[in-house]
Coordinates of C-alpha atoms in Angstrom, one line a residue:
M1 CA 228.3 212.2 301.0
G2 CA 227.0 213.7 304.1
D3 CA 228.1 213.6 307.8
G4 CA 228.3 210.9 310.3
L5 CA 230.3 207.8 311.1
T6 CA 231.2 205.2 308.5
V7 CA 230.4 201.5 308.8
G8 CA 233.4 199.3 309.4
A9 CA 234.3 197.2 306.4
D10 CA 234.2 194.0 308.4
D11 CA 230.6 194.7 309.3
L12 CA 229.3 195.0 305.7
R13 CA 228.0 191.4 305.6
T14 CA 224.3 191.8 305.9
P15 CA 221.6 193.9 304.1
E16 CA 221.0 195.6 307.4
A17 CA 224.6 196.8 307.6
L18 CA 224.6 197.9 304.0
S19 CA 221.4 199.9 304.5
R20 CA 223.5 202.1 306.8
A21 CA 226.6 202.2 304.5
R22 CA 228.0 204.9 302.3
V23 CA 228.6 203.4 299.0
V24 CA 230.4 204.7 295.9
V25 CA 229.0 203.1 292.7
A26 CA 231.8 203.5 290.1
G27 CA 230.4 203.2 286.6
L28 CA 226.7 203.5 285.6
G29 CA 226.4 200.7 283.1
V30 CA 223.7 198.0 283.4
S31 CA 225.2 196.5 286.6
G32 CA 226.1 199.8 288.1
R33 CA 222.6 201.1 287.8
A34 CA 221.2 197.9 289.2
A35 CA 223.5 198.2 292.2
R36 CA 222.6 201.8 292.7
D37 CA 218.9 201.1 292.7
V38 CA 219.0 198.1 295.0
L39 CA 221.3 200.0 297.5
A40 CA 219.1 203.1 297.4
G41 CA 216.1 200.9 298.0
L42 CA 217.7 199.6 301.2
G43 CA 218.4 203.1 302.4
A44 CA 222.1 203.2 301.7
R45 CA 223.7 206.5 300.9
V46 CA 224.9 206.1 297.4
T47 CA 227.2 208.4 295.3
T48 CA 227.6 207.5 291.6
V49 CA 230.7 208.3 289.7
D50 CA 230.9 208.2 285.9
D51 CA 232.5 210.4 283.2
R52 CA 229.9 209.6 280.5
A53 CA 226.5 209.2 282.3
A54 CA 224.6 212.5 282.5
D55 CA 222.8 211.3 285.7
A56 CA 226.0 210.5 287.7
D57 CA 226.6 212.4 290.8
A58 CA 230.2 213.2 289.9
T59 CA 232.9 212.7 287.3
V60 CA 236.0 210.8 288.3
E61 CA 238.1 214.0 288.4
A62 CA 235.5 215.9 290.5
F63 CA 235.1 213.0 292.9
L64 CA 238.8 212.5 293.5
S65 CA 239.3 216.2 294.0
G66 CA 236.9 216.0 297.0
D67 CA 236.8 214.0 300.2
G68 CA 234.3 211.3 299.0
L69 CA 236.6 208.4 299.7
A70 CA 237.3 209.6 303.2
A71 CA 233.7 209.0 304.1
A72 CA 233.1 205.9 302.0
D73 CA 232.6 202.4 303.4
V74 CA 232.9 200.5 300.1
V75 CA 233.2 201.1 296.3
V76 CA 231.1 198.9 294.0
V77 CA 232.8 198.9 290.6
S78 CA 231.4 198.2 287.1
P79 CA 233.2 195.3 285.4
G80 CA 234.8 197.5 282.6
W81 CA 236.9 199.5 285.1
P82 CA 240.4 198.0 285.3
P83 CA 242.2 197.6 288.7
A84 CA 244.7 200.3 287.8
H85 CA 241.9 202.9 287.4
P86 CA 242.8 206.0 289.5
L87 CA 239.6 205.8 291.5
L88 CA 240.1 202.2 292.4
A89 CA 243.8 202.8 293.2
A90 CA 242.8 205.6 295.5
A91 CA 240.2 203.5 297.2
R92 CA 242.8 200.8 297.9
G93 CA 245.2 203.4 299.1
A94 CA 242.6 204.7 301.5
G95 CA 241.7 201.2 302.8
V96 CA 238.2 201.3 301.2
P97 CA 237.2 197.8 300.0
V98 CA 236.4 197.5 296.3
W99 CA 233.6 195.1 295.3
S100 CA 232.1 193.9 292.1
E101 CA 228.3 194.0 291.7
V102 CA 228.5 190.2 292.1
E103 CA 230.1 190.5 295.5
L104 CA 227.4 193.0 296.5
A105 CA 224.7 190.6 295.2
W106 CA 226.2 187.7 297.3
R107 CA 226.0 189.8 300.4
L108 CA 222.4 190.9 299.7
R109 CA 220.9 187.5 298.9
V110 CA 217.3 187.0 300.2
D111 CA 215.6 183.8 301.3
R112 CA 213.5 181.9 298.8
D113 CA 209.8 182.0 298.9
S114 CA 209.9 178.2 298.7
G115 CA 212.0 178.0 301.8
G116 CA 215.5 176.7 302.5
G117 CA 217.4 180.0 302.6
P118 CA 218.8 181.9 299.6
A119 CA 218.8 180.5 296.1
P120 CA 222.0 178.6 295.4
W121 CA 224.3 179.8 292.6
L122 CA 225.6 177.6 289.8
A123 CA 228.5 179.7 288.4
V124 CA 229.9 179.6 284.9
T125 CA 233.1 181.3 283.6
G126 CA 235.7 180.6 280.9
T127 CA 237.1 182.4 277.9
N128 CA 234.3 181.1 275.6
G129 CA 231.0 179.4 275.8
K130 CA 229.8 181.1 279.0
T131 CA 226.5 182.4 277.7
T132 CA 225.6 179.2 275.8
T133 CA 226.4 177.1 278.9
V134 CA 224.5 179.3 281.4
E135 CA 221.4 179.4 279.1
M136 CA 221.5 175.6 278.6
L137 CA 221.8 175.2 282.3
A138 CA 218.8 177.5 283.0
S139 CA 216.8 175.5 280.5
V140 CA 217.7 172.2 282.1
L141 CA 216.8 173.6 285.6
R142 CA 213.4 174.8 284.3
A143 CA 212.8 171.4 282.7
A144 CA 213.3 169.9 286.2
G145 CA 210.7 172.2 287.6
R146 CA 213.0 174.7 289.2
R147 CA 212.3 178.5 289.1
A148 CA 215.6 179.4 287.5
A149 CA 217.1 182.3 285.6
A150 CA 220.2 182.9 283.6
V151 CA 221.8 186.0 285.0
G152 CA 225.0 188.0 285.4
N153 CA 227.3 188.7 282.4
V154 CA 224.5 187.2 280.2
G155 CA 222.1 190.1 280.9
T156 CA 220.1 190.5 284.1
P157 CA 222.4 191.8 286.8
V158 CA 223.1 189.4 289.6
V159 CA 222.1 191.8 292.3
L160 CA 218.5 191.9 290.9
A161 CA 218.2 188.2 290.8
A162 CA 219.8 187.6 294.2
T163 CA 217.2 189.9 295.8
D164 CA 214.3 188.1 294.0
P165 CA 212.7 185.6 296.5
A166 CA 210.7 184.0 293.6
L167 CA 213.8 182.3 292.2
D168 CA 214.9 178.8 293.3
V169 CA 218.3 178.7 291.8
L170 CA 220.5 181.0 289.7
A171 CA 222.6 180.1 286.7
V172 CA 225.2 182.8 286.9
E173 CA 227.6 183.8 284.1
L174 CA 230.7 185.5 285.4
S175 CA 233.4 187.3 283.5
S176 CA 237.0 187.6 284.7
F177 CA 236.4 191.3 285.3
Q178 CA 233.5 190.5 287.7
L179 CA 235.5 187.8 289.5
H180 CA 238.5 190.0 290.1
H181 CA 236.6 192.0 292.7
T182 CA 234.6 189.1 294.1
E183 CA 235.8 187.6 297.4
S184 CA 233.1 185.9 299.5
M185 CA 230.9 184.1 296.9
A186 CA 230.6 180.3 297.5
A187 CA 228.7 178.7 294.6
Q188 CA 226.9 175.4 295.0
A189 CA 228.8 174.3 291.9
A190 CA 231.0 176.1 289.4
V191 CA 232.8 175.6 286.1
V192 CA 235.7 177.1 284.2
L193 CA 235.0 176.0 280.7
N194 CA 238.4 176.9 279.1
V195 CA 241.2 179.4 279.5
A196 CA 242.8 181.1 276.5
A197 CA 244.5 184.5 276.0
D198 CA 242.0 187.2 276.3
H199 CA 241.7 190.6 278.0
L200 CA 245.4 190.7 278.6
D201 CA 245.4 194.5 278.4
W202 CA 243.0 194.5 281.5
H203 CA 244.7 191.7 283.5
G204 CA 248.3 192.3 282.6
S205 CA 249.2 188.6 281.9
L206 CA 247.7 185.3 281.1
D207 CA 248.5 183.9 284.6
A208 CA 246.6 186.8 286.2
Y209 CA 243.7 186.3 283.9
A210 CA 243.6 182.6 284.7
A211 CA 243.8 183.3 288.4
D212 CA 240.8 185.5 288.3
K213 CA 238.9 182.8 286.4
G214 CA 239.8 180.4 289.1
R215 CA 238.2 182.5 291.8
V216 CA 234.9 181.0 290.8
Y217 CA 235.9 177.8 292.5
A218 CA 236.5 179.4 295.9
G219 CA 234.3 177.9 298.6
V220 CA 232.4 175.7 296.2
E221 CA 230.0 173.4 298.2
V222 CA 229.2 170.4 295.9
A223 CA 231.2 170.2 292.7
C224 CA 234.0 172.0 290.7
V225 CA 233.5 171.1 287.1
Y226 CA 236.4 171.4 284.7
N227 CA 237.4 170.8 281.1
A228 CA 239.4 167.6 280.9
A229 CA 241.0 168.8 277.6
D230 CA 242.2 172.0 279.2
R231 CA 244.9 171.4 281.8
T232 CA 244.7 174.9 283.1
T233 CA 241.1 174.4 284.3
E234 CA 242.0 171.2 286.1
D235 CA 245.0 173.0 287.8
L236 CA 242.6 175.7 289.0
V237 CA 240.4 173.1 290.6
R238 CA 243.4 171.6 292.4
E239 CA 244.5 175.0 293.7
A240 CA 241.0 175.9 294.9
D241 CA 240.0 176.1 298.6
V242 CA 236.6 174.5 298.6
A243 CA 234.1 173.2 301.2
D244 CA 234.6 169.8 302.8
G245 CA 233.1 167.1 300.6
A246 CA 233.1 169.1 297.3
V247 CA 234.2 166.9 294.3
A248 CA 235.9 167.5 291.0
V249 CA 234.0 166.5 287.9
G250 CA 235.6 166.7 284.4
F251 CA 233.8 166.9 281.1
T252 CA 235.2 165.2 278.0
L253 CA 234.3 164.6 274.4
G254 CA 235.6 161.0 274.9
S255 CA 234.4 158.1 276.9
P256 CA 234.2 159.3 280.5
G257 CA 236.2 157.8 283.4
V258 CA 234.9 157.7 286.9
G259 CA 234.4 161.3 288.0
Q260 CA 233.6 162.6 284.6
V261 CA 230.7 163.3 282.2
G262 CA 231.3 162.5 278.5
L263 CA 230.2 160.7 275.4
V264 CA 229.4 157.1 274.5
D265 CA 227.9 156.3 271.1
R266 CA 226.5 159.8 270.5
M267 CA 225.0 159.9 274.0
L268 CA 225.9 162.3 276.8
V269 CA 226.5 160.2 279.9
D270 CA 227.3 160.7 283.6
R271 CA 230.0 158.9 285.6
G272 CA 230.5 161.8 288.0
F273 CA 227.3 161.8 290.0
A274 CA 225.5 158.5 289.2
A275 CA 225.2 156.0 292.1
L276 CA 226.7 153.2 290.0
R277 CA 229.4 155.4 288.4
H278 CA 232.2 153.0 289.1
T279 CA 230.6 150.4 286.8
H280 CA 228.0 152.2 284.7
A281 CA 227.4 155.4 282.9
A282 CA 224.0 157.0 283.3
E283 CA 222.4 158.4 280.1
L284 CA 221.6 162.1 280.1
A285 CA 220.8 163.1 276.5
T286 CA 221.6 162.2 272.9
F287 CA 222.9 164.1 270.0
D288 CA 219.3 164.2 268.7
D289 CA 218.6 166.5 271.7
L290 CA 221.2 168.9 270.3
A291 CA 220.3 168.6 266.6
H292 CA 218.7 172.0 266.5
L293 CA 222.0 173.5 267.5
A294 CA 224.0 172.0 264.6
G295 CA 225.6 174.4 262.2
P296 CA 225.8 174.2 258.4
D297 CA 228.4 171.4 258.6
G298 CA 227.1 169.5 261.7
L299 CA 227.3 169.8 265.5
A300 CA 230.3 171.7 266.6
P301 CA 232.4 170.1 269.3
H302 CA 232.3 173.2 271.6
V303 CA 228.5 173.0 271.6
V304 CA 228.7 169.5 273.0
Q305 CA 231.2 170.6 275.6
D306 CA 228.9 173.4 276.7
A307 CA 226.1 170.9 277.0
L308 CA 228.2 168.5 279.1
A309 CA 229.3 171.3 281.4
A310 CA 225.7 172.5 281.9
A311 CA 224.6 168.9 282.6
A312 CA 227.3 168.5 285.2
L313 CA 226.2 171.7 287.0
A314 CA 222.6 170.7 286.9
L315 CA 223.4 167.3 288.4
A316 CA 225.4 168.9 291.2
H317 CA 222.2 170.8 292.0
G318 CA 220.3 167.6 292.2
V319 CA 218.4 167.7 288.9
P320 CA 217.3 164.2 287.8
P321 CA 219.2 162.9 284.7
E322 CA 216.0 162.8 282.5
A323 CA 215.7 166.6 282.8
V324 CA 219.0 167.1 281.0
G325 CA 217.7 165.9 277.6
A326 CA 214.4 167.8 278.0
G327 CA 216.2 171.0 278.9
L328 CA 218.7 170.7 276.0
R329 CA 215.8 170.1 273.5
A330 CA 214.1 173.2 274.9
Y331 CA 217.1 175.5 274.7
A332 CA 217.0 178.1 272.0
P333 CA 220.4 179.8 271.3
G334 CA 220.7 183.6 271.4
A335 CA 221.5 185.8 268.4
H336 CA 224.9 186.2 266.8
R337 CA 226.1 182.8 267.6
I338 CA 226.8 180.8 264.4
A339 CA 223.4 181.8 263.1
T340 CA 222.7 181.4 259.4
V341 CA 221.4 184.7 258.2
A342 CA 220.6 183.7 254.5
E343 CA 221.8 181.7 251.6
V344 CA 222.3 183.7 248.4
D345 CA 223.4 182.0 245.1
G346 CA 224.4 178.9 247.0
V347 CA 226.6 180.9 249.5
R348 CA 225.7 180.7 253.2
Y349 CA 226.2 183.8 255.3
V350 CA 226.7 183.0 259.0
D351 CA 226.7 185.5 261.9
D352 CA 229.0 184.6 264.8
S353 CA 229.7 188.1 265.9
K354 CA 229.9 186.9 269.5
A355 CA 233.2 185.2 268.6
T356 CA 235.1 188.2 270.1
N357 CA 238.5 186.5 270.7
A358 CA 240.8 184.0 269.0
H359 CA 239.6 181.0 271.0
A360 CA 236.0 181.6 270.0
A361 CA 236.8 182.2 266.4
A362 CA 238.9 179.0 266.2
A363 CA 235.9 177.0 267.5
S364 CA 233.6 178.8 265.0
L365 CA 235.9 178.1 262.0
A366 CA 236.3 174.4 263.1
A367 CA 232.6 173.9 262.4
F368 CA 233.1 174.3 258.6
A369 CA 234.6 172.2 255.8
P370 CA 238.2 172.8 254.6
R371 CA 238.8 175.6 252.2
S372 CA 235.1 176.6 252.3
V373 CA 235.1 179.8 254.4
V374 CA 235.4 183.5 253.5
W375 CA 236.3 184.7 256.9
L376 CA 235.2 188.2 257.9
A377 CA 237.4 189.1 260.8
G378 CA 239.0 192.0 262.8
G379 CA 238.2 194.7 265.2
L380 CA 239.7 195.6 268.6
A381 CA 242.4 193.0 269.4
K382 CA 242.6 193.8 273.1
G383 CA 246.4 193.0 273.1
A384 CA 245.8 189.5 271.7
T385 CA 247.9 187.7 269.1
F386 CA 246.5 185.4 266.4
D387 CA 249.3 183.1 265.3
D388 CA 247.8 180.0 267.0
L389 CA 244.4 180.7 265.6
V390 CA 245.5 181.1 262.0
A391 CA 247.9 178.2 262.1
A392 CA 245.2 175.9 263.5
R393 CA 242.4 177.0 261.1
A394 CA 244.2 178.0 257.9
D395 CA 242.9 174.9 256.3
R396 CA 239.3 176.2 256.6
L397 CA 240.0 179.4 254.7
H398 CA 239.2 180.2 251.1
A399 CA 239.7 184.0 251.6
V400 CA 239.7 186.6 254.4
V401 CA 238.1 190.1 254.6
L402 CA 239.6 192.2 257.4
I403 CA 237.8 195.1 259.1
G404 CA 238.8 197.2 262.1
V405 CA 240.9 200.2 262.8
D406 CA 244.0 198.0 263.4
P407 CA 244.0 195.0 261.1
A408 CA 247.8 194.5 261.5
P409 CA 247.7 191.7 264.2
L410 CA 245.5 189.5 262.1
A411 CA 247.1 190.4 258.8
D412 CA 250.5 189.6 260.1
A413 CA 249.4 186.3 261.4
L414 CA 247.8 185.4 258.1
A415 CA 250.9 186.4 256.2
R416 CA 253.0 184.1 258.4
H417 CA 250.7 181.1 258.6
A418 CA 248.4 181.3 255.6
P419 CA 250.3 183.2 252.8
Q420 CA 248.4 181.4 250.1
V421 CA 245.0 182.7 251.3
P422 CA 243.8 186.0 249.6
V423 CA 243.3 188.8 252.1
V424 CA 241.3 192.0 251.5
R425 CA 241.5 194.9 254.0
V426 CA 238.5 197.2 254.3
D427 CA 239.5 200.8 254.7
P428 CA 238.3 201.8 258.2
G429 CA 238.0 205.5 257.3
D430 CA 234.3 205.5 256.9
T431 CA 232.9 203.6 259.8
G432 CA 229.3 204.0 258.7
T433 CA 229.8 202.0 255.6
V434 CA 232.4 199.5 256.8
M435 CA 230.0 196.5 256.9
T436 CA 228.5 197.4 253.5
R437 CA 232.0 197.3 252.0
A438 CA 233.0 194.2 253.9
V439 CA 230.0 192.2 252.8
T440 CA 230.5 193.3 249.2
E441 CA 234.1 192.1 249.2
A442 CA 233.1 188.9 250.9
R443 CA 230.4 188.2 248.3
R444 CA 232.9 188.7 245.5
L445 CA 235.3 186.3 247.0
A446 CA 232.6 183.7 247.8
D447 CA 231.2 183.9 244.3
A448 CA 234.6 183.1 242.9
R449 CA 234.5 179.8 244.7
G450 CA 230.8 179.1 244.1
A451 CA 228.1 177.1 245.8
G452 CA 229.0 175.5 249.1
T453 CA 231.0 178.5 250.3
T454 CA 230.3 180.1 253.7
V455 CA 230.8 183.8 254.5
L456 CA 231.5 183.7 258.2
L457 CA 231.5 186.7 260.5
A458 CA 233.6 185.4 263.4
P459 CA 235.8 188.5 264.1
A460 CA 238.1 187.2 266.8
C461 CA 238.1 190.7 268.2
A462 CA 236.0 193.1 270.2
S463 CA 233.6 195.4 268.4
M464 CA 234.1 198.8 270.1
D465 CA 236.4 200.3 267.6
Q466 CA 233.6 200.6 265.0
F467 CA 230.4 199.3 266.6
S468 CA 228.7 199.8 269.9
S469 CA 228.6 196.1 270.7
Y470 CA 229.1 192.6 269.2
A471 CA 225.3 192.6 268.7
A472 CA 225.3 195.8 266.7
R473 CA 228.1 194.4 264.6
G474 CA 226.1 191.2 264.0
E475 CA 223.0 193.1 263.2
A476 CA 224.8 195.3 260.7
F477 CA 226.2 192.2 259.0
A478 CA 222.7 190.6 258.9
A479 CA 221.1 193.7 257.4
E480 CA 223.7 193.9 254.6
V481 CA 223.3 190.2 253.8
R482 CA 219.5 190.4 253.7
A483 CA 219.8 193.3 251.3
L484 CA 221.7 191.1 248.8
Q485 CA 219.9 190.2 245.6
P486 CA 220.5 186.9 243.7
R487 CA 222.6 187.5 240.6
G488 CA 220.4 185.2 238.5

């Protein structure tokens, strides 16, 4: 990495200091490349390490066999690299700090063109609903006239947005991976939407996973938003070390108490921020503002929860209540989230490929009528179990089609908790035709029930065993469905 003195770790708190630093960027995914480019633009001396990227400066083995860590000031790691990775373990052993791209972004924030210092962050994490919530939030902020962007785990790397002076406020989606290596971020407001077993192979335990989620509340300035139906999120707020004056605001699908946002007569209302919250609830939006987000069997509860969380964060930023309804009406959901692809012979085919864990699949199945779903599920389980999911949603199932190289965890849970439900396993041997065969089987099972059946792709698993991403999996499903010809 060249000769010369390294910068002390305690000094790496300004762009000026980082411009003189020697930085190892571990992993050249989207966030790694963004970190590399921003750091190089500052003048930092950057070494990239990746086993798969042809343009990386070194492989992991080659880097660790040299003296790169001895000269490094900091390692910026991509979110997919687990803490036990040999390079990260070596960095910790050498006393070299390890940062996420989010931590780097926080330290590189620039002042806004509009004045008032760097753009505040409104941070969103949770097992499920992050992308929907952060995109709803960005829509509400824009409806209030703010120059806002949805960034982070949702797409645009945070380091690019944090160094863009044109933005007034950032709606930041954060995964537990990103938060694990984030230490100095202090959001204006933050939410943990929910906590359920996920990524246990990466974190090691549910407690460790929850603790990393809870890091989003550290240093919060205005409001910690939590899910009143999920005790873990409230406990994380109680344990958080926040700025003086920061408040806790819960969201609920019931009538809200003081210090909450919730529902009254199909209206989203505020008793957390309103001046008269001790006696009155301020109207924010109605169910009509969310009507375009309803699924085939109505508005799913988790969609309303996401809207309430987004509203609370926007209110913490100072958005007027009337902007909430306008922003929710303007919000257009992304692909692969309970999207109806087609209806063929009275059977609806719905793509919710983004349901990559049991909690998300349970929410997806809950949106449909009892015994109406042919469930297309399976993939990479990531160490998860599915007993709670199947036990809770067996009443929705007409039949199940299992894909994936290891269908046993789902198959075993179905045998225990839904033995009456027919299950078809798709041979994983030919990955290229797996979705063709899955949709063929799903159609056969759906046709046996007839009109009013839904074929739902909500895998409850990651996609990387047979597809490059959840999006590729959803697109493969949609392509097969669109190729179906009516039998009449």
